[in-house]
mmCIF file with all atom_site columns, C-alpha atoms in Angstrom:
data_model
loop_
_atom_site.group_PDB
_atom_site.id
_atom_site.type_symbol
_atom_site.label_atom_id
_atom_site.label_alt_id
_atom_site.label_comp_id
_atom_site.label_asym_id
_atom_site.label_entity_id
_atom_site.label_seq_id
_atom_site.pdbx_PDB_ins_code
_atom_site.Cartn_x
_atom_site.Cartn_y
_atom_site.Cartn_z
_atom_site.occupancy
_atom_site.B_iso_or_equiv
_atom_site.pdbx_formal_charge
_atom_site.auth_seq_id
_atom_site.auth_comp_id
_atom_site.auth_asym_id
_atom_site.auth_atom_id
_atom_site.pdbx_PDB_model_num
ATOM 1   C CA . MET A 1 1   ? -91.265  192.493 120.105 1.00 0.00 ? 753 MET A CA 1
ATOM 2   C CA . PRO A 1 2   ? -88.695  190.211 121.783 1.00 0.00 ? 754 PRO A CA 1
ATOM 3   C CA . LEU A 1 3   ? -91.310  187.657 122.820 1.00 0.00 ? 755 LEU A CA 1
ATOM 4   C CA . THR A 1 4   ? -92.562  184.592 120.991 1.00 0.00 ? 756 THR A CA 1
ATOM 5   C CA . THR A 1 5   ? -95.959  182.908 121.196 1.00 0.00 ? 757 THR A CA 1
ATOM 6   C CA . THR A 1 6   ? -96.093  180.478 124.107 1.00 0.00 ? 758 THR A CA 1
ATOM 7   C CA . ARG A 1 7   ? -97.284  176.905 124.161 1.00 0.00 ? 759 ARG A CA 1
ATOM 8   C CA . ARG A 1 8   ? -100.454 176.492 126.168 1.00 0.00 ? 760 ARG A CA 1
ATOM 9   C CA . THR A 1 9   ? -98.964  174.442 129.009 1.00 0.00 ? 761 THR A CA 1
ATOM 10  C CA . GLY A 1 10  ? -97.702  176.075 132.168 1.00 0.00 ? 762 GLY A CA 1
ATOM 11  C CA . LEU A 1 11  ? -98.604  179.435 130.634 1.00 0.00 ? 763 LEU A CA 1
ATOM 12  C CA . VAL A 1 12  ? -97.825  181.612 133.608 1.00 0.00 ? 764 VAL A CA 1
ATOM 13  C CA . ASP A 1 13  ? -94.391  180.045 134.102 1.00 0.00 ? 765 ASP A CA 1
ATOM 14  C CA . GLN A 1 14  ? -93.652  180.381 130.399 1.00 0.00 ? 766 GLN A CA 1
ATOM 15  C CA . VAL A 1 15  ? -94.647  184.033 130.342 1.00 0.00 ? 767 VAL A CA 1
ATOM 16  C CA . ILE A 1 16  ? -92.582  184.718 133.463 1.00 0.00 ? 768 ILE A CA 1
ATOM 17  C CA . GLU A 1 17  ? -89.556  183.121 131.819 1.00 0.00 ? 769 GLU A CA 1
ATOM 18  C CA . GLN A 1 18  ? -90.030  185.031 128.549 1.00 0.00 ? 770 GLN A CA 1
ATOM 19  C CA . LEU A 1 19  ? -90.410  188.353 130.332 1.00 0.00 ? 771 LEU A CA 1
ATOM 20  C CA . ARG A 1 20  ? -87.369  187.553 132.462 1.00 0.00 ? 772 ARG A CA 1
ATOM 21  C CA . ARG A 1 21  ? -85.308  186.730 129.362 1.00 0.00 ? 773 ARG A CA 1
ATOM 22  C CA . ALA A 1 22  ? -86.376  189.964 127.652 1.00 0.00 ? 774 ALA A CA 1
ATOM 23  C CA . VAL A 1 23  ? -85.202  191.948 130.663 1.00 0.00 ? 775 VAL A CA 1
ATOM 24  C CA . SER A 1 24  ? -81.922  190.076 131.226 1.00 0.00 ? 776 SER A CA 1
ATOM 25  C CA . ALA A 1 25  ? -81.067  190.298 127.523 1.00 0.00 ? 777 ALA A CA 1
ATOM 26  C CA . GLY A 1 26  ? -81.485  194.070 127.602 1.00 0.00 ? 778 GLY A CA 1
ATOM 27  C CA . GLU A 1 27  ? -84.517  194.163 125.291 1.00 0.00 ? 779 GLU A CA 1
ATOM 28  C CA . TRP A 1 28  ? -86.119  196.326 127.966 1.00 0.00 ? 780 TRP A CA 1
ATOM 29  C CA . PRO A 1 29  ? -83.371  198.215 129.861 1.00 0.00 ? 781 PRO A CA 1
ATOM 30  C CA . VAL A 1 30  ? -83.586  199.114 133.530 1.00 0.00 ? 782 VAL A CA 1
ATOM 31  C CA . GLY A 1 31  ? -85.830  202.156 133.913 1.00 0.00 ? 783 GLY A CA 1
ATOM 32  C CA . GLN A 1 32  ? -87.790  201.532 130.702 1.00 0.00 ? 784 GLN A CA 1
ATOM 33  C CA . ARG A 1 33  ? -91.541  200.928 130.620 1.00 0.00 ? 785 ARG A CA 1
ATOM 34  C CA . ILE A 1 34  ? -92.485  197.541 129.186 1.00 0.00 ? 786 ILE A CA 1
ATOM 35  C CA . PRO A 1 35  ? -95.339  197.113 126.663 1.00 0.00 ? 787 PRO A CA 1
ATOM 36  C CA . ASN A 1 36  ? -98.784  197.506 128.138 1.00 0.00 ? 788 ASN A CA 1
ATOM 37  C CA . GLU A 1 37  ? -100.993 194.596 129.077 1.00 0.00 ? 789 GLU A CA 1
ATOM 38  C CA . ALA A 1 38  ? -102.974 194.609 125.832 1.00 0.00 ? 790 ALA A CA 1
ATOM 39  C CA . ASP A 1 39  ? -99.795  194.478 123.748 1.00 0.00 ? 791 ASP A CA 1
ATOM 40  C CA . LEU A 1 40  ? -98.393  191.616 125.828 1.00 0.00 ? 792 LEU A CA 1
ATOM 41  C CA . VAL A 1 41  ? -101.643 189.672 125.527 1.00 0.00 ? 793 VAL A CA 1
ATOM 42  C CA . GLU A 1 42  ? -101.556 190.054 121.755 1.00 0.00 ? 794 GLU A CA 1
ATOM 43  C CA . SER A 1 43  ? -97.865  189.224 121.420 1.00 0.00 ? 795 SER A CA 1
ATOM 44  C CA . LEU A 1 44  ? -97.961  186.188 123.680 1.00 0.00 ? 796 LEU A CA 1
ATOM 45  C CA . GLY A 1 45  ? -101.335 184.819 122.651 1.00 0.00 ? 797 GLY A CA 1
ATOM 46  C CA . VAL A 1 46  ? -102.428 184.363 126.271 1.00 0.00 ? 798 VAL A CA 1
ATOM 47  C CA . GLY A 1 47  ? -105.157 185.821 128.449 1.00 0.00 ? 799 GLY A CA 1
ATOM 48  C CA . ARG A 1 48  ? -105.012 188.983 130.524 1.00 0.00 ? 800 ARG A CA 1
ATOM 49  C CA . ASN A 1 49  ? -105.038 187.035 133.767 1.00 0.00 ? 801 ASN A CA 1
ATOM 50  C CA . THR A 1 50  ? -101.956 185.072 132.694 1.00 0.00 ? 802 THR A CA 1
ATOM 51  C CA . VAL A 1 51  ? -100.073 188.256 131.874 1.00 0.00 ? 803 VAL A CA 1
ATOM 52  C CA . ARG A 1 52  ? -101.150 189.875 135.136 1.00 0.00 ? 804 ARG A CA 1
ATOM 53  C CA . GLU A 1 53  ? -99.982  186.888 137.184 1.00 0.00 ? 805 GLU A CA 1
ATOM 54  C CA . ALA A 1 54  ? -96.615  186.852 135.436 1.00 0.00 ? 806 ALA A CA 1
ATOM 55  C CA . VAL A 1 55  ? -96.087  190.578 135.899 1.00 0.00 ? 807 VAL A CA 1
ATOM 56  C CA . ARG A 1 56  ? -97.171  190.325 139.541 1.00 0.00 ? 808 ARG A CA 1
ATOM 57  C CA . ALA A 1 57  ? -94.661  187.519 140.153 1.00 0.00 ? 809 ALA A CA 1
ATOM 58  C CA . LEU A 1 58  ? -91.796  189.503 138.598 1.00 0.00 ? 810 LEU A CA 1
ATOM 59  C CA . ALA A 1 59  ? -92.798  192.581 140.574 1.00 0.00 ? 811 ALA A CA 1
ATOM 60  C CA . HIS A 1 60  ? -92.687  190.523 143.760 1.00 0.00 ? 812 HIS A CA 1
ATOM 61  C CA . ALA A 1 61  ? -89.210  189.330 142.739 1.00 0.00 ? 813 ALA A CA 1
ATOM 62  C CA . GLY A 1 62  ? -88.068  192.941 142.380 1.00 0.00 ? 814 GLY A CA 1
ATOM 63  C CA . ILE A 1 63  ? -87.550  192.798 138.609 1.00 0.00 ? 815 ILE A CA 1
ATOM 64  C CA . LEU A 1 64  ? -90.580  194.885 137.609 1.00 0.00 ? 816 LEU A CA 1
ATOM 65  C CA . ASP A 1 65  ? -92.195  197.923 139.224 1.00 0.00 ? 817 ASP A CA 1
ATOM 66  C CA . VAL A 1 66  ? -95.932  198.306 138.655 1.00 0.00 ? 818 VAL A CA 1
ATOM 67  C CA . ARG A 1 67  ? -96.943  201.965 138.867 1.00 0.00 ? 819 ARG A CA 1
ATOM 68  C CA . GLN A 1 68  ? -100.687 202.433 138.967 1.00 0.00 ? 820 GLN A CA 1
ATOM 69  C CA . GLY A 1 69  ? -101.878 204.741 136.226 1.00 0.00 ? 821 GLY A CA 1
ATOM 70  C CA . ASP A 1 70  ? -98.432  204.936 134.639 1.00 0.00 ? 822 ASP A CA 1
ATOM 71  C CA . GLY A 1 71  ? -97.395  201.448 133.555 1.00 0.00 ? 823 GLY A CA 1
ATOM 72  C CA . THR A 1 72  ? -94.878  198.771 134.473 1.00 0.00 ? 824 THR A CA 1
ATOM 73  C CA . TYR A 1 73  ? -91.169  199.550 134.497 1.00 0.00 ? 825 TYR A CA 1
ATOM 74  C CA . VAL A 1 74  ? -88.007  197.439 134.633 1.00 0.00 ? 826 VAL A CA 1
ATOM 75  C CA . LEU A 1 75  ? -86.469  197.771 138.072 1.00 0.00 ? 827 LEU A CA 1
ATOM 76  C CA . ALA A 1 76  ? -83.655  195.191 137.935 1.00 0.00 ? 828 ALA A CA 1
ATOM 77  C CA . THR A 1 77  ? -82.229  192.581 135.575 1.00 0.00 ? 829 THR A CA 1
ATOM 78  C CA . SER A 1 78  ? -82.597  189.582 137.856 1.00 0.00 ? 830 SER A CA 1
ATOM 79  C CA . GLU A 1 79  ? -84.103  188.372 141.111 1.00 0.00 ? 831 GLU A CA 1
ATOM 80  C CA . VAL A 1 80  ? -80.687  188.700 142.773 1.00 0.00 ? 832 VAL A CA 1
ATOM 81  C CA . SER A 1 81  ? -80.365  192.295 141.606 1.00 0.00 ? 833 SER A CA 1
ATOM 82  C CA . GLY A 1 82  ? -83.855  193.079 142.823 1.00 0.00 ? 834 GLY A CA 1
ATOM 83  C CA . ALA A 1 83  ? -83.143  191.543 146.231 1.00 0.00 ? 835 ALA A CA 1
ATOM 84  C CA . LEU A 1 84  ? -79.870  193.432 146.573 1.00 0.00 ? 836 LEU A CA 1
ATOM 85  C CA . ARG A 1 85  ? -81.558  196.676 145.561 1.00 0.00 ? 837 ARG A CA 1
ATOM 86  C CA . ARG A 1 86  ? -84.100  196.186 148.324 1.00 0.00 ? 838 ARG A CA 1
ATOM 87  C CA . LEU A 1 87  ? -81.283  195.345 150.742 1.00 0.00 ? 839 LEU A CA 1
ATOM 88  C CA . CYS A 1 88  ? -79.086  198.300 149.855 1.00 0.00 ? 840 CYS A CA 1
ATOM 89  C CA . GLY A 1 89  ? -81.744  200.841 149.052 1.00 0.00 ? 841 GLY A CA 1
ATOM 90  C CA . ALA A 1 90  ? -80.668  203.945 147.189 1.00 0.00 ? 842 ALA A CA 1
ATOM 91  C CA . GLU A 1 91  ? -78.055  205.075 149.719 1.00 0.00 ? 843 GLU A CA 1
ATOM 92  C CA . LEU A 1 92  ? -74.668  205.503 148.069 1.00 0.00 ? 844 LEU A CA 1
ATOM 93  C CA . ARG A 1 93  ? -72.861  204.638 151.297 1.00 0.00 ? 845 ARG A CA 1
ATOM 94  C CA . ASP A 1 94  ? -74.741  201.337 151.558 1.00 0.00 ? 846 ASP A CA 1
ATOM 95  C CA . VAL A 1 95  ? -73.863  200.398 147.989 1.00 0.00 ? 847 VAL A CA 1
ATOM 96  C CA . LEU A 1 96  ? -70.192  201.267 148.481 1.00 0.00 ? 848 LEU A CA 1
ATOM 97  C CA . GLN A 1 97  ? -69.976  199.278 151.702 1.00 0.00 ? 849 GLN A CA 1
ATOM 98  C CA . VAL A 1 98  ? -71.441  196.196 150.007 1.00 0.00 ? 850 VAL A CA 1
ATOM 99  C CA . ARG A 1 99  ? -69.150  196.738 147.014 1.00 0.00 ? 851 ARG A CA 1
ATOM 100 C CA . ARG A 1 100 ? -66.124  196.875 149.296 1.00 0.00 ? 852 ARG A CA 1
ATOM 101 C CA . GLY A 1 101 ? -66.949  193.584 150.943 1.00 0.00 ? 853 GLY A CA 1
ATOM 102 C CA . LEU A 1 102 ? -67.525  191.774 147.673 1.00 0.00 ? 854 LEU A CA 1
ATOM 103 C CA . GLU A 1 103 ? -64.562  193.347 145.865 1.00 0.00 ? 855 GLU A CA 1
ATOM 104 C CA . VAL A 1 104 ? -62.057  192.684 148.635 1.00 0.00 ? 856 VAL A CA 1
ATOM 105 C CA . GLU A 1 105 ? -62.990  189.010 148.780 1.00 0.00 ? 857 GLU A CA 1
ATOM 106 C CA . GLY A 1 106 ? -63.158  188.855 144.990 1.00 0.00 ? 858 GLY A CA 1
ATOM 107 C CA . ALA A 1 107 ? -59.658  190.290 144.638 1.00 0.00 ? 859 ALA A CA 1
ATOM 108 C CA . ARG A 1 108 ? -58.274  187.978 147.325 1.00 0.00 ? 860 ARG A CA 1
ATOM 109 C CA . LEU A 1 109 ? -59.672  184.905 145.587 1.00 0.00 ? 861 LEU A CA 1
ATOM 110 C CA . ALA A 1 110 ? -58.718  186.221 142.146 1.00 0.00 ? 862 ALA A CA 1
ATOM 111 C CA . ALA A 1 111 ? -55.068  186.475 143.218 1.00 0.00 ? 863 ALA A CA 1
ATOM 112 C CA . ALA A 1 112 ? -55.239  182.860 144.322 1.00 0.00 ? 864 ALA A CA 1
ATOM 113 C CA . ASN A 1 113 ? -57.209  181.402 141.419 1.00 0.00 ? 865 ASN A CA 1
ATOM 114 C CA . ARG A 1 114 ? -56.742  183.619 138.333 1.00 0.00 ? 866 ARG A CA 1
ATOM 115 C CA . THR A 1 115 ? -55.636  182.087 135.053 1.00 0.00 ? 867 THR A CA 1
ATOM 116 C CA . ASP A 1 116 ? -53.497  183.619 132.330 1.00 0.00 ? 868 ASP A CA 1
ATOM 117 C CA . SER A 1 117 ? -56.630  184.254 130.261 1.00 0.00 ? 869 SER A CA 1
ATOM 118 C CA . ASP A 1 118 ? -58.243  186.020 133.241 1.00 0.00 ? 870 ASP A CA 1
ATOM 119 C CA . VAL A 1 119 ? -55.253  188.351 133.524 1.00 0.00 ? 871 VAL A CA 1
ATOM 120 C CA . ALA A 1 120 ? -55.299  189.056 129.784 1.00 0.00 ? 872 ALA A CA 1
ATOM 121 C CA . GLU A 1 121 ? -58.995  189.906 129.938 1.00 0.00 ? 873 GLU A CA 1
ATOM 122 C CA . LEU A 1 122 ? -58.423  192.203 132.919 1.00 0.00 ? 874 LEU A CA 1
ATOM 123 C CA . ARG A 1 123 ? -55.657  194.064 131.089 1.00 0.00 ? 875 ARG A CA 1
ATOM 124 C CA . GLY A 1 124 ? -57.945  194.645 128.120 1.00 0.00 ? 876 GLY A CA 1
ATOM 125 C CA . LEU A 1 125 ? -60.811  195.854 130.305 1.00 0.00 ? 877 LEU A CA 1
ATOM 126 C CA . LEU A 1 126 ? -58.508  198.147 132.265 1.00 0.00 ? 878 LEU A CA 1
ATOM 127 C CA . ALA A 1 127 ? -57.224  199.701 129.037 1.00 0.00 ? 879 ALA A CA 1
ATOM 128 C CA . ARG A 1 128 ? -60.800  200.305 127.908 1.00 0.00 ? 880 ARG A CA 1
ATOM 129 C CA . ARG A 1 129 ? -61.687  201.833 131.291 1.00 0.00 ? 881 ARG A CA 1
ATOM 130 C CA . ASP A 1 130 ? -58.710  204.199 131.172 1.00 0.00 ? 882 ASP A CA 1
ATOM 131 C CA . GLN A 1 131 ? -59.514  205.235 127.602 1.00 0.00 ? 883 GLN A CA 1
ATOM 132 C CA . CYS A 1 132 ? -63.129  206.044 128.524 1.00 0.00 ? 884 CYS A CA 1
ATOM 133 C CA . ARG A 1 133 ? -61.879  208.163 131.395 1.00 0.00 ? 885 ARG A CA 1
ATOM 134 C CA . ALA A 1 134 ? -59.453  210.005 129.121 1.00 0.00 ? 886 ALA A CA 1
ATOM 135 C CA . ASP A 1 135 ? -62.297  210.640 126.673 1.00 0.00 ? 887 ASP A CA 1
ATOM 136 C CA . GLY A 1 136 ? -64.386  212.203 129.455 1.00 0.00 ? 888 GLY A CA 1
ATOM 137 C CA . ASP A 1 137 ? -67.375  209.925 128.772 1.00 0.00 ? 889 ASP A CA 1
ATOM 138 C CA . THR A 1 138 ? -68.849  209.430 132.238 1.00 0.00 ? 890 THR A CA 1
ATOM 139 C CA . ASP A 1 139 ? -71.469  206.860 131.252 1.00 0.00 ? 891 ASP A CA 1
ATOM 140 C CA . GLU A 1 140 ? -69.063  204.683 129.270 1.00 0.00 ? 892 GLU A CA 1
ATOM 141 C CA . PHE A 1 141 ? -66.399  205.056 131.955 1.00 0.00 ? 893 PHE A CA 1
ATOM 142 C CA . ALA A 1 142 ? -68.843  203.895 134.632 1.00 0.00 ? 894 ALA A CA 1
ATOM 143 C CA . ARG A 1 143 ? -69.794  200.846 132.587 1.00 0.00 ? 895 ARG A CA 1
ATOM 144 C CA . ALA A 1 144 ? -66.164  200.044 131.790 1.00 0.00 ? 896 ALA A CA 1
ATOM 145 C CA . ASP A 1 145 ? -65.096  200.399 135.428 1.00 0.00 ? 897 ASP A CA 1
ATOM 146 C CA . ALA A 1 146 ? -67.933  198.143 136.603 1.00 0.00 ? 898 ALA A CA 1
ATOM 147 C CA . ALA A 1 147 ? -67.014  195.608 133.898 1.00 0.00 ? 899 ALA A CA 1
ATOM 148 C CA . PHE A 1 148 ? -63.400  195.569 135.128 1.00 0.00 ? 900 PHE A CA 1
ATOM 149 C CA . HIS A 1 149 ? -64.424  194.948 138.730 1.00 0.00 ? 901 HIS A CA 1
ATOM 150 C CA . LEU A 1 150 ? -66.890  192.255 137.672 1.00 0.00 ? 902 LEU A CA 1
ATOM 151 C CA . ALA A 1 151 ? -64.069  190.554 135.774 1.00 0.00 ? 903 ALA A CA 1
ATOM 152 C CA . VAL A 1 152 ? -61.890  190.701 138.903 1.00 0.00 ? 904 VAL A CA 1
ATOM 153 C CA . VAL A 1 153 ? -64.621  188.980 140.894 1.00 0.00 ? 905 VAL A CA 1
ATOM 154 C CA . ARG A 1 154 ? -65.186  186.492 138.071 1.00 0.00 ? 906 ARG A CA 1
ATOM 155 C CA . SER A 1 155 ? -61.478  185.663 138.192 1.00 0.00 ? 907 SER A CA 1
ATOM 156 C CA . SER A 1 156 ? -62.076  184.350 141.707 1.00 0.00 ? 908 SER A CA 1
ATOM 157 C CA . HIS A 1 157 ? -63.830  181.400 140.053 1.00 0.00 ? 909 HIS A CA 1
ATOM 158 C CA . ASN A 1 158 ? -66.365  181.498 142.880 1.00 0.00 ? 910 ASN A CA 1
ATOM 159 C CA . VAL A 1 159 ? -69.728  181.236 141.137 1.00 0.00 ? 911 VAL A CA 1
ATOM 160 C CA . MET A 1 160 ? -71.799  182.402 144.109 1.00 0.00 ? 912 MET A CA 1
ATOM 161 C CA . LEU A 1 161 ? -69.657  185.487 144.678 1.00 0.00 ? 913 LEU A CA 1
ATOM 162 C CA . THR A 1 162 ? -69.731  186.322 140.973 1.00 0.00 ? 914 THR A CA 1
ATOM 163 C CA . GLU A 1 163 ? -73.519  186.055 140.758 1.00 0.00 ? 915 GLU A CA 1
ATOM 164 C CA . LEU A 1 164 ? -73.961  188.214 143.856 1.00 0.00 ? 916 LEU A CA 1
ATOM 165 C CA . TYR A 1 165 ? -71.732  190.881 142.322 1.00 0.00 ? 917 TYR A CA 1
ATOM 166 C CA . ARG A 1 166 ? -73.388  190.603 138.909 1.00 0.00 ? 918 ARG A CA 1
ATOM 167 C CA . GLY A 1 167 ? -76.759  191.051 140.574 1.00 0.00 ? 919 GLY A CA 1
ATOM 168 C CA . LEU A 1 168 ? -75.645  194.414 141.933 1.00 0.00 ? 920 LEU A CA 1
ATOM 169 C CA . ILE A 1 169 ? -74.079  195.631 138.687 1.00 0.00 ? 921 ILE A CA 1
ATOM 170 C CA . GLU A 1 170 ? -76.606  198.404 137.987 1.00 0.00 ? 922 GLU A CA 1
ATOM 171 C CA . ALA A 1 171 ? -76.122  199.894 141.445 1.00 0.00 ? 923 ALA A CA 1
ATOM 172 C CA . ILE A 1 172 ? -72.342  199.490 141.129 1.00 0.00 ? 924 ILE A CA 1
ATOM 173 C CA . THR A 1 173 ? -72.307  201.268 137.767 1.00 0.00 ? 925 THR A CA 1
ATOM 174 C CA . ALA A 1 174 ? -74.396  204.102 139.188 1.00 0.00 ? 926 ALA A CA 1
ATOM 175 C CA . SER A 1 175 ? -72.058  204.417 142.170 1.00 0.00 ? 927 SER A CA 1
ATOM 176 C CA . VAL A 1 176 ? -69.059  204.720 139.841 1.00 0.00 ? 928 VAL A CA 1
ATOM 177 C CA . ALA A 1 177 ? -70.755  207.452 137.823 1.00 0.00 ? 929 ALA A CA 1
ATOM 178 C CA . THR A 1 178 ? -71.619  209.301 141.032 1.00 0.00 ? 930 THR A CA 1
ATOM 179 C CA . THR A 1 179 ? -68.205  209.111 142.680 1.00 0.00 ? 931 THR A CA 1
ATOM 180 C CA . HIS A 1 180 ? -65.563  209.023 139.939 1.00 0.00 ? 932 HIS A CA 1
ATOM 181 C CA . GLU A 1 181 ? -64.863  212.771 140.158 1.00 0.00 ? 933 GLU A CA 1
ATOM 182 C CA . LYS A 1 182 ? -64.834  213.034 143.947 1.00 0.00 ? 934 LYS A CA 1
ATOM 183 C CA . PRO A 1 183 ? -61.703  214.826 145.221 1.00 0.00 ? 935 PRO A CA 1
ATOM 184 C CA . VAL A 1 184 ? -60.159  211.845 147.001 1.00 0.00 ? 936 VAL A CA 1
ATOM 185 C CA . GLU A 1 185 ? -56.956  209.944 146.342 1.00 0.00 ? 937 GLU A CA 1
ATOM 186 C CA . ILE A 1 186 ? -57.771  206.830 144.343 1.00 0.00 ? 938 ILE A CA 1
ATOM 187 C CA . VAL A 1 187 ? -55.386  203.896 144.154 1.00 0.00 ? 939 VAL A CA 1
ATOM 188 C CA . ASP A 1 188 ? -54.371  203.069 140.581 1.00 0.00 ? 940 ASP A CA 1
ATOM 189 C CA . HIS A 1 189 ? -56.434  200.126 139.343 1.00 0.00 ? 941 HIS A CA 1
ATOM 190 C CA . GLY A 1 190 ? -53.299  198.898 137.586 1.00 0.00 ? 942 GLY A CA 1
ATOM 191 C CA . VAL A 1 191 ? -51.754  198.259 140.993 1.00 0.00 ? 943 VAL A CA 1
ATOM 192 C CA . LEU A 1 192 ? -54.658  195.981 141.877 1.00 0.00 ? 944 LEU A CA 1
ATOM 193 C CA . LEU A 1 193 ? -54.249  194.122 138.604 1.00 0.00 ? 945 LEU A CA 1
ATOM 194 C CA . ASP A 1 194 ? -50.503  193.710 139.175 1.00 0.00 ? 946 ASP A CA 1
ATOM 195 C CA . HIS A 1 195 ? -51.090  192.147 142.595 1.00 0.00 ? 947 HIS A CA 1
ATOM 196 C CA . ILE A 1 196 ? -53.695  189.769 141.163 1.00 0.00 ? 948 ILE A CA 1
ATOM 197 C CA . ALA A 1 197 ? -51.386  188.794 138.299 1.00 0.00 ? 949 ALA A CA 1
ATOM 198 C CA . ALA A 1 198 ? -48.538  188.202 140.787 1.00 0.00 ? 950 ALA A CA 1
ATOM 199 C CA . GLY A 1 199 ? -50.761  186.024 142.957 1.00 0.00 ? 951 GLY A CA 1
ATOM 200 C CA . ASP A 1 200 ? -50.260  188.257 145.999 1.00 0.00 ? 952 ASP A CA 1
ATOM 201 C CA . VAL A 1 201 ? -53.416  187.485 147.966 1.00 0.00 ? 953 VAL A CA 1
ATOM 202 C CA . ALA A 1 202 ? -52.865  189.933 150.831 1.00 0.00 ? 954 ALA A CA 1
ATOM 203 C CA . LEU A 1 203 ? -51.915  192.925 148.696 1.00 0.00 ? 955 LEU A CA 1
ATOM 204 C CA . ALA A 1 204 ? -54.710  192.272 146.196 1.00 0.00 ? 956 ALA A CA 1
ATOM 205 C CA . ALA A 1 205 ? -57.274  192.286 148.998 1.00 0.00 ? 957 ALA A CA 1
ATOM 206 C CA . SER A 1 206 ? -55.891  195.386 150.722 1.00 0.00 ? 958 SER A CA 1
ATOM 207 C CA . THR A 1 207 ? -55.636  197.282 147.434 1.00 0.00 ? 959 THR A CA 1
ATOM 208 C CA . ALA A 1 208 ? -59.224  196.428 146.496 1.00 0.00 ? 960 ALA A CA 1
ATOM 209 C CA . GLY A 1 209 ? -60.365  197.848 149.827 1.00 0.00 ? 961 GLY A CA 1
ATOM 210 C CA . ALA A 1 210 ? -58.236  200.956 149.436 1.00 0.00 ? 962 ALA A CA 1
ATOM 211 C CA . LEU A 1 211 ? -59.950  201.735 146.108 1.00 0.00 ? 963 LEU A CA 1
ATOM 212 C CA . LEU A 1 212 ? -63.121  202.609 148.024 1.00 0.00 ? 964 LEU A CA 1
ATOM 213 C CA . ASP A 1 213 ? -61.811  203.643 151.447 1.00 0.00 ? 965 ASP A CA 1
ATOM 214 C CA . GLY A 1 214 ? -61.239  207.288 150.494 1.00 0.00 ? 966 GLY A CA 1
ATOM 215 C CA . ILE A 1 215 ? -64.762  207.748 149.198 1.00 0.00 ? 967 ILE A CA 1
ATOM 216 C CA . LEU A 1 216 ? -66.262  205.957 152.192 1.00 0.00 ? 968 LEU A CA 1
ATOM 217 C CA . ALA A 1 217 ? -64.233  208.150 154.544 1.00 0.00 ? 969 ALA A CA 1
ATOM 218 C CA . GLU A 1 218 ? -65.570  211.241 152.808 1.00 0.00 ? 970 GLU A CA 1
ATOM 219 C CA . LEU A 1 219 ? -69.104  209.935 153.298 1.00 0.00 ? 971 LEU A CA 1
ATOM 220 C CA . GLY A 1 220 ? -68.405  209.330 156.977 1.00 0.00 ? 972 GLY A CA 1
ATOM 221 C CA . ALA A 1 221 ? -68.706  205.572 156.699 1.00 0.00 ? 973 ALA A CA 1
#
């Protein structure tokens, strides 16, 4: 079990924080059922009511999904992710539209604020992305592509923008896996990286938008 026994002060808050850490650290991946109430009570050394309150709070935050008669499942890795999931729903078009807004602004700011180490990291992530695509591994490609775009946004050095994007990372990864073989012309990600490295704010922003425009057009957005 990833949890440790809590101190008996502020028990509900402590249990909430431990459950949150287990989820964010990937101990319980998105979509997985967490241990049942009896197991959590035993592991944490707290009462059933404390566990129930903590689970209820995380369900309200959108991190957990309590399914009567089935168990409790991980829905998102953070409160931000849960909120964005509720905002975007499951519609691919909605996710792509939100992605476009965040990625265009992220690329614009990255071109203005990137450091040499940011550019080096982006080149490494892009190489990994391209290798995963060449290998035909859809799941790894989707994760690598999402990691590249997150790094672009992180290179903006805007903490709020980065956390918003990070909160949507599961939906972004799923959208990549769903759309990466669509028959539309996709701008080379290397072009985006070149514009960021050159500090060309306008071209970085327009290229980031163009990466998704073909897919959005196909969806009628």
